[in-house]
Short mmCIF file of C-alpha atoms in Angstrom, two decimals:
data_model
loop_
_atom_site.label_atom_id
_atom_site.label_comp_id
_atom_site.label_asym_id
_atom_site.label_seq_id
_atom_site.Cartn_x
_atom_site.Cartn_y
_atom_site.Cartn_z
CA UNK A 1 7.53 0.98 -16.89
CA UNK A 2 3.96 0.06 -16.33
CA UNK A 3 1.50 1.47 -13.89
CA UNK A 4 -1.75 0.99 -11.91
CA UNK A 5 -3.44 3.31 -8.72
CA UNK A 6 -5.41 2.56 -6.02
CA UNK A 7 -7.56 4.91 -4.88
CA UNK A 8 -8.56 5.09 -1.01
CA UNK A 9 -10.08 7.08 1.61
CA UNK A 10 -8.65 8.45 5.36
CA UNK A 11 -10.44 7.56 8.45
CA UNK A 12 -10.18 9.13 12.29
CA UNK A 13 -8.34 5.91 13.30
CA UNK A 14 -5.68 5.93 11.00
CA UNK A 15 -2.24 5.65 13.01
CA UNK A 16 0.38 4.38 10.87
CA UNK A 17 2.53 3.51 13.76
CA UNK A 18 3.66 -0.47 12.72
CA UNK A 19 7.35 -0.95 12.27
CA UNK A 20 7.36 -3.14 9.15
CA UNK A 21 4.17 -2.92 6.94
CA UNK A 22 2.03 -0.64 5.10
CA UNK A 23 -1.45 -1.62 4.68
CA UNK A 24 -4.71 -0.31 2.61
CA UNK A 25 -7.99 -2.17 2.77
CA UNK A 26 -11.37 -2.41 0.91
CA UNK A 27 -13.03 -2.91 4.45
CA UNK A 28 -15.37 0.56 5.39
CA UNK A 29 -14.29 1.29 8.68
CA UNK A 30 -10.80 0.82 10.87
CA UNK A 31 -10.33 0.16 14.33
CA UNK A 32 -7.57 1.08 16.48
CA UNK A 33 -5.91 -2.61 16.28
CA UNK A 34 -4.92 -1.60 12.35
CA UNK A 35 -1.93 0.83 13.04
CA UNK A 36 -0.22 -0.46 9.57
CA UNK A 37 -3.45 0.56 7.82
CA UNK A 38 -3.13 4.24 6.20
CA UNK A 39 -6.59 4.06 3.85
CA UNK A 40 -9.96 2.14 3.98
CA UNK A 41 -12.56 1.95 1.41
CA UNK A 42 -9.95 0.99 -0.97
CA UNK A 43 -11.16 0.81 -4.79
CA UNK A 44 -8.33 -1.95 -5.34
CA UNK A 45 -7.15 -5.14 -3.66
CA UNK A 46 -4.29 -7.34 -4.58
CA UNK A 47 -6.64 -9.06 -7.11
CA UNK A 48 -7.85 -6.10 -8.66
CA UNK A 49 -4.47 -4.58 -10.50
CA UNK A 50 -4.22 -4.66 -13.86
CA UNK A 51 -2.60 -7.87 -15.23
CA UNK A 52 0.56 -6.55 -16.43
CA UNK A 53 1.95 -5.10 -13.42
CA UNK A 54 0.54 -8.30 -11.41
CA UNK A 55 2.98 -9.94 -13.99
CA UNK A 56 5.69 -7.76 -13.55
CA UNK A 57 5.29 -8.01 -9.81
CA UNK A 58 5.64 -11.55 -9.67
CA UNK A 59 9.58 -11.54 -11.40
CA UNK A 60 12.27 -12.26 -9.35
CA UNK A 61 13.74 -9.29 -7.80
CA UNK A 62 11.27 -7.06 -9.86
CA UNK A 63 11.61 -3.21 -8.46
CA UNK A 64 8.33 -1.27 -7.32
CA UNK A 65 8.35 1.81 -6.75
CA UNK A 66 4.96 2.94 -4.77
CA UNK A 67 3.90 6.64 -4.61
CA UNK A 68 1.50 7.83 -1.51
CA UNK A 69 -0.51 10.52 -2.82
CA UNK A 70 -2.39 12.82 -0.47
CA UNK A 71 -2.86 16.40 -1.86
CA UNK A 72 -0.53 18.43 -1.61
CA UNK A 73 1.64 15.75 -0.45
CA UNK A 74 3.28 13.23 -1.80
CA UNK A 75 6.09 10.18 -0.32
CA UNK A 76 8.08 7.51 -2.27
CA UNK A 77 8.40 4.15 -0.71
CA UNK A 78 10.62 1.54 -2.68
CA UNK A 79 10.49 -2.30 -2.24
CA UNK A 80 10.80 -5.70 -4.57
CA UNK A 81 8.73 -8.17 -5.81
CA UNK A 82 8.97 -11.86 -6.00
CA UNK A 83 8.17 -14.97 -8.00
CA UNK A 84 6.55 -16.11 -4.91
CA UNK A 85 4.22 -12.90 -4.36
CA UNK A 86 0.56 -14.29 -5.34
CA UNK A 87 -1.35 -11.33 -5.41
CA UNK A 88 -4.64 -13.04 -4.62
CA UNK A 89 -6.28 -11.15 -1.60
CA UNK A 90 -9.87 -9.43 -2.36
CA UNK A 91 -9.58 -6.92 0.43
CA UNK A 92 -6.17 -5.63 1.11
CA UNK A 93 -2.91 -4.55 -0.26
CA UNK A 94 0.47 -4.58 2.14
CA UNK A 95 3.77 -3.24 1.64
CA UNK A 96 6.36 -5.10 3.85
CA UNK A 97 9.77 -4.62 4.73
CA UNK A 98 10.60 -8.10 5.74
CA UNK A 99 10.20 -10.83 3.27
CA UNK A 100 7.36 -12.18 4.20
CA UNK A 101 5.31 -13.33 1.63
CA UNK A 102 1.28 -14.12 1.41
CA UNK A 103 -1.98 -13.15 -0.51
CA UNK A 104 -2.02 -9.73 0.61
CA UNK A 105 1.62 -8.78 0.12
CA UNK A 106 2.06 -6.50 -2.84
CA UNK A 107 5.95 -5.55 -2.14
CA UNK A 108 8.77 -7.08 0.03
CA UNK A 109 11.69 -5.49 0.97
CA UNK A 110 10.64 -1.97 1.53
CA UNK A 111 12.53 1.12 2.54
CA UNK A 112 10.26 2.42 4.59
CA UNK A 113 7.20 1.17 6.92
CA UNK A 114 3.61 3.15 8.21
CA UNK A 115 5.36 4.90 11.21
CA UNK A 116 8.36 6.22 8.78
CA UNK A 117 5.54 8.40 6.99
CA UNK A 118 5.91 12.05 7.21
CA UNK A 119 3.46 12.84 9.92
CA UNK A 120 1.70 15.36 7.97
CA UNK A 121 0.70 12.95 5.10
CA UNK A 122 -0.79 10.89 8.14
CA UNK A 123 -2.78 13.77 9.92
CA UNK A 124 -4.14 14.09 6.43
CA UNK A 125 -5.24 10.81 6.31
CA UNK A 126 -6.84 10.87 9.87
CA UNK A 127 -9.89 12.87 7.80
CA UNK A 128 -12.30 10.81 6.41
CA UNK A 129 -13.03 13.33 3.47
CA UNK A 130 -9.58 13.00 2.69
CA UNK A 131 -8.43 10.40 -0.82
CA UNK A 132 -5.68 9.18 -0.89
CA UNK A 133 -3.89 7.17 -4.29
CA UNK A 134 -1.41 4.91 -4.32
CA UNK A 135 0.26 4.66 -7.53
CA UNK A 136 2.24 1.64 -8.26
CA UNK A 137 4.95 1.65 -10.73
CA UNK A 138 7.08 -1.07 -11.90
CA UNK A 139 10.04 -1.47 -13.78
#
């Protein structure tokens, strides 16, 4: 199994109310349009992970396992990569549970989406002091 984290911060705005993606971004502040995005001021975009789990990523039915840290909290989300996943984007990282596939999709296929987070992990993540990590782990 290899690994890589992303480190990110909360923000006021944070809703995590979409239906079918999870999104962090490298972009400083969040409006209320971004209600997939749990963390800004990211530390890691698509581009940014470390090349073996980009490689591992990008194999055919490839199983991720992502981990939402937010002290003392923790939540599992599980979804698949692709040979089509690209991994390119410079700003953002998005979990999906459709199959949709572009430069800012990390996994496809997920179990669960923003508004399936356990509420308090969210309220966490409404404070700006507040880091969150999201370690990646593939098989």
């Amino acid at each position: 199994m290899i690994s890589d984290e992303v480190i990110f911060k909360g923000h006021p705005n944070v809703q995590s109310l979409h239906a079918r993606t999870i999104e962090i971004t490298k972009d400083k502040d969040l409006t209320l349009n971004g209600d997939c995005i749990i963390g800004i001021n990211a530390n890691k975009a698509c581009k940014d992970l470390n090349s073996g789990i980009k490689h591992r990523i990008k194999k055919k039915d490839s199983l991720i396992e992502i981990e939402l840290i937010v002290e003392p909290y923790n939540f599992i989300i599980k979804g698949f990569g692709s040979n089509k996943i690209l991994l390119t984007n410079e700003e953002d990282i998005v979990l999906r549970k459709s199959n949709f596939i572009c430069d800012r999709t990390l996994s496809i296929n997920c179990n669960f989406s923003s508004f399936e987070i356990p509420r308090v992990i969210v309220d966490s993540l409404k404070d700006s002091s507040k880091t969150g990590i999201m370690l990646i782990k593939v098989e």
